[in-house]
Coordinates of C-alpha atoms in Angstrom, one line a residue:
X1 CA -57.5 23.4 -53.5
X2 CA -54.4 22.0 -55.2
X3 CA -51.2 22.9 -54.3
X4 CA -48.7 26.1 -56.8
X5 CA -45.6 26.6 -55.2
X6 CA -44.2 30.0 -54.7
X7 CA -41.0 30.6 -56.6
X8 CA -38.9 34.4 -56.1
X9 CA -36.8 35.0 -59.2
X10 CA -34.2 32.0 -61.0
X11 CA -30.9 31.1 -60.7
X12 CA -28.8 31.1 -57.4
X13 CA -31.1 33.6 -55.8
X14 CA -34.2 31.4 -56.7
X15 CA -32.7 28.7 -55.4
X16 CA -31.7 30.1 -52.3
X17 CA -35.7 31.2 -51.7
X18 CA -36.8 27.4 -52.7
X19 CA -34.3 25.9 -49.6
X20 CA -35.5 29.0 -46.9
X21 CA -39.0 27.9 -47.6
X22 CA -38.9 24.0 -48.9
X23 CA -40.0 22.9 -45.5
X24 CA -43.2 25.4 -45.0
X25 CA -43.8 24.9 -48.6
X26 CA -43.7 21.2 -48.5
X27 CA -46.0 21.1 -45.7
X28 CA -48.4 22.6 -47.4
X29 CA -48.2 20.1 -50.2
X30 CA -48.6 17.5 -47.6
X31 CA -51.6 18.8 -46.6
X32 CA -53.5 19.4 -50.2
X33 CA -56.4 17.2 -50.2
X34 CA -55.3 14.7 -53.0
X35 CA -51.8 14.2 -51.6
X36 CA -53.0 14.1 -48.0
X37 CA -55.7 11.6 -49.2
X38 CA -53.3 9.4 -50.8
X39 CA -50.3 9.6 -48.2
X40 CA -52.9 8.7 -45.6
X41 CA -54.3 5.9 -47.6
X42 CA -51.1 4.5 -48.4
X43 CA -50.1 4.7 -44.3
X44 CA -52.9 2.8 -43.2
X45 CA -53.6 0.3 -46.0
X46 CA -49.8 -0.5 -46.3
X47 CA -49.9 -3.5 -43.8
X48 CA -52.7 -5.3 -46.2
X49 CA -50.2 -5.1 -49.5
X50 CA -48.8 -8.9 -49.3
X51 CA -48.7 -9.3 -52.8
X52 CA -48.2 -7.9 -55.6
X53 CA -51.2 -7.6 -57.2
X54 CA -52.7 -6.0 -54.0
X55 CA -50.3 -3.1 -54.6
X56 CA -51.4 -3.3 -58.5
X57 CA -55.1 -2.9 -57.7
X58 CA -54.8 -0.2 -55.4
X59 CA -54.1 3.4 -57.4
X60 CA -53.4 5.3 -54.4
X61 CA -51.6 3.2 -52.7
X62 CA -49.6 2.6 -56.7
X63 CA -49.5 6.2 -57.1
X64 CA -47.8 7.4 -54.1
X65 CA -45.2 3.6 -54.4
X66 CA -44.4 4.7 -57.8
X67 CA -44.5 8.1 -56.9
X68 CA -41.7 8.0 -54.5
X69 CA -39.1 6.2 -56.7
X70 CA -39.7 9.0 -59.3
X71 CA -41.9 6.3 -61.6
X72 CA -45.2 8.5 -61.5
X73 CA -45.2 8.4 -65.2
X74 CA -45.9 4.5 -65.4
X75 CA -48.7 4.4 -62.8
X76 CA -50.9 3.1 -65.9
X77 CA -48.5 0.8 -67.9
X78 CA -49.0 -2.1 -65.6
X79 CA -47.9 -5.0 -67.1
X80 CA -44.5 -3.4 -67.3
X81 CA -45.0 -2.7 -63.2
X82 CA -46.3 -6.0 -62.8
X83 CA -43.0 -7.9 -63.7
X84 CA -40.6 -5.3 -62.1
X85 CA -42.4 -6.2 -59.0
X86 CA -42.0 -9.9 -59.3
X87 CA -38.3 -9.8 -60.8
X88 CA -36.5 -12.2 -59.1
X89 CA -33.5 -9.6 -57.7
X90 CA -31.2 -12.5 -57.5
X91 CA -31.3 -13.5 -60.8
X92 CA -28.9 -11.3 -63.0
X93 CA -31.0 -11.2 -66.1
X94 CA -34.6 -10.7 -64.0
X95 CA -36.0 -7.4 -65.7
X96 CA -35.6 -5.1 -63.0
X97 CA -31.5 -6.4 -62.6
X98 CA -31.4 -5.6 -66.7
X99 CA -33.1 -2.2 -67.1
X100 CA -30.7 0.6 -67.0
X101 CA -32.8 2.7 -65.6
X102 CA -31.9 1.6 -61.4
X103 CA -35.1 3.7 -60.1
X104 CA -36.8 0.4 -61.5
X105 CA -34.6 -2.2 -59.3
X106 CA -34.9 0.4 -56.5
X107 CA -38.6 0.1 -56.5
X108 CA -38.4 -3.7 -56.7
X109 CA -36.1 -4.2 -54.0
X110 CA -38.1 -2.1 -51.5
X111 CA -41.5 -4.0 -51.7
X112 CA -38.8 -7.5 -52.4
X113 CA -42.2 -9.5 -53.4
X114 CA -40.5 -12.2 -55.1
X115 CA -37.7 -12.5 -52.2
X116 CA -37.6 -14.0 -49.3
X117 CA -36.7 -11.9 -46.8
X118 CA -39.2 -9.4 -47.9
X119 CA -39.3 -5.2 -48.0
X120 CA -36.4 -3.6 -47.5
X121 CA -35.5 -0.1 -46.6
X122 CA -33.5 2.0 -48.9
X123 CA -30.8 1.7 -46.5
X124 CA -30.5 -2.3 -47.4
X125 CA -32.1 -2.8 -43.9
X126 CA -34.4 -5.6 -44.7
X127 CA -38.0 -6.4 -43.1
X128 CA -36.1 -9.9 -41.9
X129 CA -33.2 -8.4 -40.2
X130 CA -36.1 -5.7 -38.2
X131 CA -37.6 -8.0 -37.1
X132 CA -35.1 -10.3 -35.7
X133 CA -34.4 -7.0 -33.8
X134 CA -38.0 -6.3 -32.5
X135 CA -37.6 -10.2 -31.5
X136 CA -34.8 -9.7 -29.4
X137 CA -36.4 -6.6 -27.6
X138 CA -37.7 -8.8 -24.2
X139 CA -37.3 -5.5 -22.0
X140 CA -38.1 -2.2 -22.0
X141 CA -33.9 -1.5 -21.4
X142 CA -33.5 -3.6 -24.9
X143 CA -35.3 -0.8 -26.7
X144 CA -34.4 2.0 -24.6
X145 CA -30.7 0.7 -25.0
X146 CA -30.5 1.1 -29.3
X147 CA -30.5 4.2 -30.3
X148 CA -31.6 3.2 -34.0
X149 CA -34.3 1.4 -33.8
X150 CA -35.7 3.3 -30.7
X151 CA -35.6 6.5 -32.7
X152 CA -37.4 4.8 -35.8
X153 CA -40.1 3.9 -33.0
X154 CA -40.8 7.1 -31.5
X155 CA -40.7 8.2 -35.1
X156 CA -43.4 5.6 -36.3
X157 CA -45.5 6.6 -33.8
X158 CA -44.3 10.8 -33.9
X159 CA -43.1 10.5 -30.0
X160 CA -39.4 11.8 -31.7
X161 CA -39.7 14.3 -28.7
X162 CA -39.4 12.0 -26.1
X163 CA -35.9 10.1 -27.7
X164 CA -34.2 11.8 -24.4
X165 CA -37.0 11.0 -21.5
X166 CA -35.9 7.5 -20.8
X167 CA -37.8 7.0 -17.5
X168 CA -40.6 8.3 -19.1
X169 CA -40.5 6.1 -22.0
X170 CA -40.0 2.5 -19.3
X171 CA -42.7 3.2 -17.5
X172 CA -44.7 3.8 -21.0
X173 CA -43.2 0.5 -22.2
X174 CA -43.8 -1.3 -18.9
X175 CA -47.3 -0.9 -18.4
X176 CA -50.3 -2.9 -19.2
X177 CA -52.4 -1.4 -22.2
X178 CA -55.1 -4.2 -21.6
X179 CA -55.3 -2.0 -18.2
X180 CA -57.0 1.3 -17.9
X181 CA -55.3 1.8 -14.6
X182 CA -51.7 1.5 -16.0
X183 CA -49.4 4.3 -16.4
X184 CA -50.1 4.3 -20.4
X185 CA -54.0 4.0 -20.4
X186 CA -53.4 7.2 -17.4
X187 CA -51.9 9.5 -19.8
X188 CA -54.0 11.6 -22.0
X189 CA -52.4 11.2 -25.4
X190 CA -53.5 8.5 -27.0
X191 CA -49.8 7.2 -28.9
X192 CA -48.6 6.4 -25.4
X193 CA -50.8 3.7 -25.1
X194 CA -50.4 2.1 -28.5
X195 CA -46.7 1.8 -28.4
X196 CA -46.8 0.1 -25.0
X197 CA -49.4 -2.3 -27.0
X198 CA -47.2 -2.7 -29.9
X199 CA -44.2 -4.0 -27.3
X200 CA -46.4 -5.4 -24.9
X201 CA -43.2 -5.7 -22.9
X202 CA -45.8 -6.2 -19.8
X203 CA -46.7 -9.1 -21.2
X204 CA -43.1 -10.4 -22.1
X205 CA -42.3 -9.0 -17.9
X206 CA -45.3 -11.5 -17.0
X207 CA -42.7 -14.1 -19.0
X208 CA -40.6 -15.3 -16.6
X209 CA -41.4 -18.4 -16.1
X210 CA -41.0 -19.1 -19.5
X211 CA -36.8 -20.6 -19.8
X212 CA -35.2 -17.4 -20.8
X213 CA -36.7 -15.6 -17.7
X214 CA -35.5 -18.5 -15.6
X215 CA -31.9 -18.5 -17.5
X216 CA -31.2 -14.7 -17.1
X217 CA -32.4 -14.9 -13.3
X218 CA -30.2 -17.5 -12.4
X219 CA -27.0 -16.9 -15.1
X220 CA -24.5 -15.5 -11.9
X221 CA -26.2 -17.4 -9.6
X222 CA -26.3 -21.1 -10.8
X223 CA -22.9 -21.5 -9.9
X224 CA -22.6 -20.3 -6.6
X225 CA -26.2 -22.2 -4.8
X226 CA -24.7 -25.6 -3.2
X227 CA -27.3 -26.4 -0.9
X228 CA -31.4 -26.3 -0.5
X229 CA -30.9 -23.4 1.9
X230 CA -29.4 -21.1 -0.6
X231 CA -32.3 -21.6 -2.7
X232 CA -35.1 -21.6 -0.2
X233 CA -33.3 -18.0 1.6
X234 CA -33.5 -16.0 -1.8
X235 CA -36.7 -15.0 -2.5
X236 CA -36.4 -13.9 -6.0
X237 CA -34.5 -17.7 -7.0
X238 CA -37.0 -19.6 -5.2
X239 CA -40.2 -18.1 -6.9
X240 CA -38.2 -18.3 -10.5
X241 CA -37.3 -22.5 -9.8
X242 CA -41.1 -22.8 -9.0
X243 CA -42.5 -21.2 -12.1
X244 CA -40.6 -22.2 -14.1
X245 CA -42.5 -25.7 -13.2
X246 CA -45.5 -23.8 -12.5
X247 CA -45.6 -24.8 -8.7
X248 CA -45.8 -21.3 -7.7
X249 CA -48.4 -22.1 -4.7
X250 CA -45.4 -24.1 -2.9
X251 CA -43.1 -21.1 -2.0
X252 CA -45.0 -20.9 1.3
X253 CA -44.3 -24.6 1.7
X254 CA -40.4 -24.2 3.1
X255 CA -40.3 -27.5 4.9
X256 CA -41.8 -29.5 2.2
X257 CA -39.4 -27.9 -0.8
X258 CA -36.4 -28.2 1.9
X259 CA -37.0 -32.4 1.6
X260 CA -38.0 -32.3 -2.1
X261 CA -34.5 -30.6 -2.8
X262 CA -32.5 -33.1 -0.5
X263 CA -33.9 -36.1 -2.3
X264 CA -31.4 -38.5 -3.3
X265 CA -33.0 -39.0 -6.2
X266 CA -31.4 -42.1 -7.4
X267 CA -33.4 -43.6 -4.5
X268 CA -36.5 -45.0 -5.5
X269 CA -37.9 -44.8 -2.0
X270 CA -36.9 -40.4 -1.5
X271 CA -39.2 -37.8 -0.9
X272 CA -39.4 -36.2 -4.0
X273 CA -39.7 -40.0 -5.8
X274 CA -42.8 -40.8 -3.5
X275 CA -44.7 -37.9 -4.6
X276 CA -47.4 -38.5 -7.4
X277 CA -46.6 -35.2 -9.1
X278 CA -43.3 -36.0 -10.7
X279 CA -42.2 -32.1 -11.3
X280 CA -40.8 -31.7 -7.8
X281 CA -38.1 -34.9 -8.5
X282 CA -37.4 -32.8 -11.8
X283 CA -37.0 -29.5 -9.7
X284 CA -34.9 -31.5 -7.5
X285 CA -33.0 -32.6 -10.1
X286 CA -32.4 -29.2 -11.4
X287 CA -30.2 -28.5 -8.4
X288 CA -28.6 -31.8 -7.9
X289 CA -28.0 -30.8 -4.2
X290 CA -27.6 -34.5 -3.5
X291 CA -25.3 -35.3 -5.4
X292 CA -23.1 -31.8 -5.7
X293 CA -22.6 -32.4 -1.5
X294 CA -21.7 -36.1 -2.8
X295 CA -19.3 -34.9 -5.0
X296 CA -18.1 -31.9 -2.3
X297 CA -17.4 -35.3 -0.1
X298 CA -15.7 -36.8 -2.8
X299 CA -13.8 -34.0 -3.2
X300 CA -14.7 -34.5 -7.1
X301 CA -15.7 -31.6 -9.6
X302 CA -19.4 -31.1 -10.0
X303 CA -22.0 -29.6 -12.8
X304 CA -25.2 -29.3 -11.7
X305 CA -27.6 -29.9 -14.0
X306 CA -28.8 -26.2 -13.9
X307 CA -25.5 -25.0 -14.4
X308 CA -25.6 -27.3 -17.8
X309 CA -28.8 -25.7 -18.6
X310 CA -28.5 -22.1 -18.1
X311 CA -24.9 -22.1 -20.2
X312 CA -26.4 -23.9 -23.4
X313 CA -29.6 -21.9 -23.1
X314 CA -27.8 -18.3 -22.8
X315 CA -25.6 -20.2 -25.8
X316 CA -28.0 -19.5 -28.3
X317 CA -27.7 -16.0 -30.4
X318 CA -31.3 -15.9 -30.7
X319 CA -34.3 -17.7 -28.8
X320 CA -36.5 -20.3 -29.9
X321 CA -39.2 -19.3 -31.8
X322 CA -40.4 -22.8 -33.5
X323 CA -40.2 -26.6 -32.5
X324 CA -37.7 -26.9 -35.2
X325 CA -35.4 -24.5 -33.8
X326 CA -35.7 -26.5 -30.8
X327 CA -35.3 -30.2 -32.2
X328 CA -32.3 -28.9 -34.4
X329 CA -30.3 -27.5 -31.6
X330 CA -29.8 -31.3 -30.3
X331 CA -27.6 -30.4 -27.2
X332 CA -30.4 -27.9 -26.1
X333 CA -33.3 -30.6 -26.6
X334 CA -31.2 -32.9 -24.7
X335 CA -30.1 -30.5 -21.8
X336 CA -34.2 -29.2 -21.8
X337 CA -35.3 -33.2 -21.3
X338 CA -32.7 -33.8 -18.4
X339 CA -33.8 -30.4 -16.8
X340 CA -37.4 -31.0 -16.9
X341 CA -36.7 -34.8 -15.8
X342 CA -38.3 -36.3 -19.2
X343 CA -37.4 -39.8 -19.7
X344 CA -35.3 -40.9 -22.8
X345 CA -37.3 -42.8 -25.1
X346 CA -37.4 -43.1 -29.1
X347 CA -40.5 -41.7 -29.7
X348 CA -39.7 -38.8 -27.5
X349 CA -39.2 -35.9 -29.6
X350 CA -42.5 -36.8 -31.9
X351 CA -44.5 -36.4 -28.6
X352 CA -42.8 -32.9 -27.4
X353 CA -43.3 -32.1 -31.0
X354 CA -46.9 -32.2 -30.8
X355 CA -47.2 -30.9 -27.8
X356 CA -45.2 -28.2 -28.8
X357 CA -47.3 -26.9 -32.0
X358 CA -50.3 -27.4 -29.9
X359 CA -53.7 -25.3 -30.5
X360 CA -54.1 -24.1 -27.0
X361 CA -57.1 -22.3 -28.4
X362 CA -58.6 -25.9 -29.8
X363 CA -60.0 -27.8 -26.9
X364 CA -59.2 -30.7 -28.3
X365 CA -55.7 -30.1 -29.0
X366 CA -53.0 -33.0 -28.0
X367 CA -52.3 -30.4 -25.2
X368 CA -55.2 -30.3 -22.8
X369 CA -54.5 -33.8 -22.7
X370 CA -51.7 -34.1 -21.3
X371 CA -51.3 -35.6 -17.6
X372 CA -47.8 -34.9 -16.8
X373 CA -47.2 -31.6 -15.5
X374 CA -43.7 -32.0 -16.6
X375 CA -44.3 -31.9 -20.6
X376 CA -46.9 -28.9 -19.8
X377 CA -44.0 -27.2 -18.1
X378 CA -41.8 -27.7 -21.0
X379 CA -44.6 -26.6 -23.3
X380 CA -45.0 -23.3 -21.2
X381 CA -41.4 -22.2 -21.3
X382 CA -40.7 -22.4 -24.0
X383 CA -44.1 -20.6 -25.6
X384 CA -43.9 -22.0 -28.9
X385 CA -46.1 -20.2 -31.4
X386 CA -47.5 -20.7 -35.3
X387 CA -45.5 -18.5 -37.0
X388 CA -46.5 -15.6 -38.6
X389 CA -46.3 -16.2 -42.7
X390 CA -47.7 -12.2 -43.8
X391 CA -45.2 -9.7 -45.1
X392 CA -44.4 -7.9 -42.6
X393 CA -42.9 -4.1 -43.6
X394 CA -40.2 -2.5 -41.6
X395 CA -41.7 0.4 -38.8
X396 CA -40.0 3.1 -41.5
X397 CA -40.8 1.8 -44.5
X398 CA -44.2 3.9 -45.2
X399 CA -42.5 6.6 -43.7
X400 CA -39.4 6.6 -46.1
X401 CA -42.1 6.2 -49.2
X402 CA -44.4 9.1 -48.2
X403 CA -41.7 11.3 -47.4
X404 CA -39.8 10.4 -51.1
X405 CA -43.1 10.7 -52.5
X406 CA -43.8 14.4 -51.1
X407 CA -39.9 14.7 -52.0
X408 CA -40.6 14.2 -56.1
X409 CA -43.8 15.7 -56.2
X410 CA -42.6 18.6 -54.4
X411 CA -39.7 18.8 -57.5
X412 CA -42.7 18.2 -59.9
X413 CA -44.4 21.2 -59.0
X414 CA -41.1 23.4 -58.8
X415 CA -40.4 22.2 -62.3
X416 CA -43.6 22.9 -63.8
X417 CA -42.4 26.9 -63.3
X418 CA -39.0 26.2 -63.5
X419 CA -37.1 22.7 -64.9
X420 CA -33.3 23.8 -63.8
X421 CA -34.9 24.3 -60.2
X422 CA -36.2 21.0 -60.2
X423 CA -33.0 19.3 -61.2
X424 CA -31.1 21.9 -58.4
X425 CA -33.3 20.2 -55.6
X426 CA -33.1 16.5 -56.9
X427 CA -29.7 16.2 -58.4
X428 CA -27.7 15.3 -55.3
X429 CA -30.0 12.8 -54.5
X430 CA -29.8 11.1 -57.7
X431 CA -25.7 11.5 -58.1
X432 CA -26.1 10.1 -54.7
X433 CA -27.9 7.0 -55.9
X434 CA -25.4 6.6 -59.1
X435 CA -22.2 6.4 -56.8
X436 CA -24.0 4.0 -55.2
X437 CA -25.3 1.9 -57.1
X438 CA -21.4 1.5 -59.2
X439 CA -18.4 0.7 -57.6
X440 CA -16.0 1.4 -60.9
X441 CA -15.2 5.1 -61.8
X442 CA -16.6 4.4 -65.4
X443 CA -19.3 2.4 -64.6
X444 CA -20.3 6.0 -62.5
X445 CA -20.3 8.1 -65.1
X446 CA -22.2 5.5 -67.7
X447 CA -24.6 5.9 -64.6
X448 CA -24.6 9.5 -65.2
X449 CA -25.0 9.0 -69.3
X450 CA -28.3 6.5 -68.8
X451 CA -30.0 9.7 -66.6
X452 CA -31.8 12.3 -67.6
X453 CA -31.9 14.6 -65.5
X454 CA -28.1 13.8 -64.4
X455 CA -26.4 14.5 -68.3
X456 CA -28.8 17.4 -68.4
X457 CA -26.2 18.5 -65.2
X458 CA -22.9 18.1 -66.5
X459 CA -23.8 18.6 -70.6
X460 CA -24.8 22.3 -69.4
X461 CA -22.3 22.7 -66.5
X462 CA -19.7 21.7 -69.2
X463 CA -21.6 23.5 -72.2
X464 CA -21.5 20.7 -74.0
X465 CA -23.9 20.7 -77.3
X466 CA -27.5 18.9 -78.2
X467 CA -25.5 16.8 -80.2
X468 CA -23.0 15.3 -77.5
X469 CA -25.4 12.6 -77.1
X470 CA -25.3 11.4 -80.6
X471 CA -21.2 10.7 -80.1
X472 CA -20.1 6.9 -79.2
X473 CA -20.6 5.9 -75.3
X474 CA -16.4 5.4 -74.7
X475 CA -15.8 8.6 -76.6
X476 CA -18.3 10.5 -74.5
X477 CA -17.4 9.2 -71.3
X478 CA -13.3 10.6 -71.9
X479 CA -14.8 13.7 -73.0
X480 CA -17.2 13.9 -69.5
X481 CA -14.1 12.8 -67.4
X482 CA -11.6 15.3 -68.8
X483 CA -14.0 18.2 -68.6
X484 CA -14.7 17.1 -65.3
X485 CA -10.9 17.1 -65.1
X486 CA -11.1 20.8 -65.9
X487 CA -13.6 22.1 -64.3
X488 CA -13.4 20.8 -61.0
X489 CA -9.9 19.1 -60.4
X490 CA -11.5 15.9 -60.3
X491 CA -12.7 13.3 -62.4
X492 CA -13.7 10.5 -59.9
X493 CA -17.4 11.3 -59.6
X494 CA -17.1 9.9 -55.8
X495 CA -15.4 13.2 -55.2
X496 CA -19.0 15.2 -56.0
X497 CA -20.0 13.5 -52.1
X498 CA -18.2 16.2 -51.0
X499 CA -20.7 19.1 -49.6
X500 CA -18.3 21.9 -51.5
X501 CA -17.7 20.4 -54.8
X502 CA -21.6 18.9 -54.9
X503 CA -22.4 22.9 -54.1
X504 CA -20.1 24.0 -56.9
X505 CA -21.7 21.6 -59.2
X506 CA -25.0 23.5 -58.2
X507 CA -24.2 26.5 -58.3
X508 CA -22.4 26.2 -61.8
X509 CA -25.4 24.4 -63.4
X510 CA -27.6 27.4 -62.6
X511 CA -25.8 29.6 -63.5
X512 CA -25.3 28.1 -67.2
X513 CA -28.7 27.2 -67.2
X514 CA -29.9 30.6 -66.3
X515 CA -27.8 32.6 -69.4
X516 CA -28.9 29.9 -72.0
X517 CA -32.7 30.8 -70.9
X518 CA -31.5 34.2 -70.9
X519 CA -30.0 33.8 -74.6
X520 CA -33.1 31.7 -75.4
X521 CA -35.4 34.2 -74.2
X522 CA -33.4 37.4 -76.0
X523 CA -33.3 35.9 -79.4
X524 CA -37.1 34.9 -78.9
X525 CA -37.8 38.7 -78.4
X526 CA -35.1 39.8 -81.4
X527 CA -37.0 37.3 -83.5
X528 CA -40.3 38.6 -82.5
X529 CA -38.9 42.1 -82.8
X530 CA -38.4 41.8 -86.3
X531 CA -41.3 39.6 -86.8
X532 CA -43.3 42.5 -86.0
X533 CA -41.4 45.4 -88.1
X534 CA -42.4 43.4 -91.1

C-alpha cells in the first residue's frame, strides 16, 4: 500500500497540523513497502558502492542517493549523473563546481568519488578525518570519552539509549565477541554484541605488548626505575618489559632476569651477552641499569634508553600504521633499533622493511624465517598491516541519506495536495544551504534567484509579479534587498538564521500564498459562474 499523507485545512493552520504530526506521518512513509525496500537496500548494500558506476547500476540504491539531495527527477538522465559524480571538486571549472544549481556539488561531495579523501558528511566531516578517529580509539575510555563520535555509534547501531550508561557500555566494549561467555555474547540483544565486534577493543586490550601498550605502561614510570629491583618488584612493569620481547614465560624466573638486567653489557663475557637468545641483552639494554648506577657514581646525568624511547614514541600524534610511517620518522626507526638491540648496518632498514610487510598468513613469507627473536619482536610491536585501499563511508553517512531521503519525499507527497506546504517544510533547509554555501550578501541572494523553490518564497512574500523574473539579475537583486529592507528590517539574508524572522518569513509566505489560491480559486468559480448562465 503506498503512502497519502493526511493534510487538515491550508495556510497557518495546515501547517501547524503538518509539524504535530510530521513525525507519526513520516514514520509511516518509512515503513511503505517501496520506500522501506529501498532505504533498507541502500543501508546494507552501501559498503559495496566504491565506485561510481556501482552507485550508477544500482536504481535503488541511485534513487534513494539522488533522492536525498532533492535530484529524484534525474534518476534516469545518467550520463549527466555520471560526470557530477566524477567531477573533480578541486578543480574550479569541474561540472558539478560550474552548475548553479549547488544540490549537484552537494551530491558530489558526499560520495567524493573522484577525491581522495573520500565520502564526506554534510557537515564537511570527511570519511578520512572518521577514521583517523576510529584509529585513535585503543580503549574503551577513548570512545566512551567523545561525546560525538560515541553518540553517532550508538546511533549507527540504534543503542542512542544507552549514550548515559557508561559502565554498561565498557563492559560491552571490553568483551570478547569471538566468546560466547563474554559479557556481550551474555546479553540477549543482539546489537550489543556487534558493536563490541566492530571495536574489538578486546582485541586491541590483548595489545599490549605491542610498543604503544609498552609506552603508555611505562610513560611516569620510565623515569623513576634506577635499579633491576624496581623492575622485578612491580608486577605490572615486569610482565609489560617481557612482552614486549615476548619472553613472557621468564617472569617466574626472578634470579635469572635480576643477572640479565645487571649485565654490563659492554662486556663481551656478561650474563646477558653469554646467552644464545640475544633479546635478554636488548631487554637489558632497555634499562641501562649498568650504566645509569655508572653514571649515579659519576655523578653524571643519565638517559636510559627506555626513557629515549617511550618520549619519541608518545611524540608521535598518531601511531604507525605502515612501514613507511615508520622508516620516515627517522629518530623513531633509530630509537626502535637501539631499544630492540638491532645492530647498525646499511642494509638494515630493507630487511625490517620486509619483515615488516610480511604475509604472516603465507607460510612462506620472509617472516617465518626469521631466527632472531629480536626482529620478530620488532615485527610484533609494532603490528604492521596491508592497508585497507576500499572506500570506506563514515558510520552516519547512510544514516544522513535515508533520513534526507524520507525528508524530500515526505515534502513530495505534501506537495502533491498542497505546493505552498511543501515549500513551508523545505524552505529553511534550503535558505540554510544558500547562506552556506555564499559568504557575500549578494552572492546570497543570487543563491536565492538560481532556486526555485526559494524566489517562489520571497516573489510571493514580497508580491512581486510573474514577470519579476524577466528583469536584469542586478536590477532584481536591489529590488529583493530593499523589499527585504521593508518588510523585515533586514536585508542581509544571514539575518533569516534567526528562529523569529525565519518564522515570520513562514508565516508571511502562507499567508500570501493562501489569498492568491483564494483569488485564484474565486475568479475560477466567477468565470465558471458566468460560463454557465450563458
Amino acid at each position: 500500500m503506498t503512502f497519502s499523507p493526511t493534510t487538515l485545512g491550508t495556510g497557518i493552520a495546515g501547517y501547524n497540523f503538518l509539524l504535530r504530526t510530521r513525525a507519526t506521518q513520516q514514520a509511516a512513509l518509512a515503513n511503505s513497502p517501496q520506500v522501506a525496500r529501498d532505504t533498507e537496500h541502500f543501508r546494507e548494500k552501501l559498503k559495496d558502492i566504491q565506485t561510481s558506476d556501482q552507485l550508477m547500476e544500482d536504481r535503488a540504491m541511485l534513487r534513494v542517493a539522488l533522492g536525498a539531495f532533492g535530484l529524484e527527477d534525474d534518476l534516469d538522465n545518467k550520463a549527466f549523473i555520471k560526470k557530477i559524480l566524477d567531477s573533480d571538486l578541486a578543480d574550479s571549472k569541474s561540472l558539478a563546481n560550474r552548475l548553479a544549481d549547488k544540490r549537484y556539488l552537494a551530491f558530489a561531495k558526499a560520495f567524493n568519488f573522484a577525491g581522495e579523501s573520500g565520502p564526506q558528511l554534510p557537515d564537511g566531516k570527511s570519511a578520512e578525518d572518521v577514521t583517523r578517529d576510529l584509529a585513535a580509539i585503543r580503549t574503551a575510555d577513548d570512545l566512551l570519552g567523545n561525546t560525538s563520535l560515541l553518540r553517532a555509534t550508538l546511533k549507527t547501531f540504534d543503542l542512542e539509549g544507552d549514550i548515559g550508561n557508561t559502565f554498561f557500555l565498557k563492559k560491552v566494549l571490553e568483551s570478547d565477541p569471538t566468546d560466547p561467555a563474554s559479557f556481550a555474547r551474555r546479553l540477549a540483544d543482539p546489537r550489543y554484541a556487534e558493536l563490541a565486534e566492530a571495536f574489538d577493543l578486546s582485541d586491541k586490550v590483548k595489545d599490549r605488548n605491542t610498543v604503544y601498550g609498552f609506552a603508555s605502561v611505562f610513560a611516569d614510570a620510565a623515569a623513576t626505575l634506577e635499579t633491576p629491583e624496581d623492575l622485578l618488584e612491580d608486577e605490572t612493569l615486569l610482565t609489560e618489559a617481557l612482552r614486549v620481547f615476548g619472553l613472557e614465560n621468564d617472569v617466574y624466573r626472578p634470579d635469572f632476569l635480576d643477572s640479565v638486567l645487571r649485565s654490563n653489557l659492554n662486556d663481551s663475557t656478561s650474563f646477558a651477552n653469554q646467552l644464545e637468545d640475544k633479546r635478554y641483552a636488548a631487554l637489558a639494554g632497555v634499562f641501562d641499569f649498568h650504566e645509569m648506577a655508572q653514571a649515579a657514581l659519576a655523578e653524571e646525568p643519565f638517559t636510559s634508553t627506555l626513557q629515549s624511547f617511550v618520549t619519541t614514541l608518545n611524540a608521535r600524534s598518531e601511531p604507525v600504521t605502515t612501514s613507511n610511517d615508520f622508516f620516515s620518522d627517522i629518530k623513531l626507526m633509530l630509537e626502535t633499533y637501539k631499544f630492540f638491540g638491532l645492530p647498525s648496518r646499511s642494509n638494515q632498514a630493507g630487511y625490517v622493511n620486509r619483515i615488516l610487510n610480511s604475509d604472516r598468513s603465507d607460510p612462506a613469507a620472509m617472516i617465518h624465517g626469521v631466527t632472531d627473536g629480536r626482529y620478530l619482536a620488532l615485527a610484533d610491536a609494532f603490528r604492521i598491516e596491508e592497508p585497507n585501499t576500499d572506500r570506506i563511508y563514515p558510520p552516519e553517512f547512510a544514516d544522513q541519506v535515508v533520513t534526507n531521503y524520507l525528508d524530500r519525499q515526505f515534502e513530495i507527497s505534501i506537495g502533491e495536495s498542497d505546493e505552498s506546504m511543501r515549500v513551508a517544510l523545505s524552505m529553511e533547509r534550503d535558505l540554510g544551504k544558500v547562506i552556506g554555501n555564499a559568504k557575500g550578501n549578494d552572492s546570497r541572494w543570487y543563491g536565492v534567484m538560481a532556486s526555485n523553490l526559494l524566489r517562489e518564497v520571497f516573489e510571493t512574500v514580497f508580491q512581486l509579479p510573474d514577470s519579476f523574473g524577466t528583469l536584469d539579475v542586478d536590477r532584481q537583486l536591489k529590488e529583493l534587498k530593499h523589499r527585504s529592507e521593508s518588510y523585515f528590517g533586514t536585508s542581509a539574508l544571514e539575518d533569516f538564521t534567526d528562529p523569529d524572522r525565519m518564522e515570520d518569513l513562514r508565516r508571511r509566505y502562507l499567508m500570501q500564498s493562501n489569498l492568491q489560491s483564494s483569488a485564484t480559486s474565486s475568479s475560477a468559480s466567477i468565470v465558471l459562474s458566468l460560463l454557465s448562465r450563458g
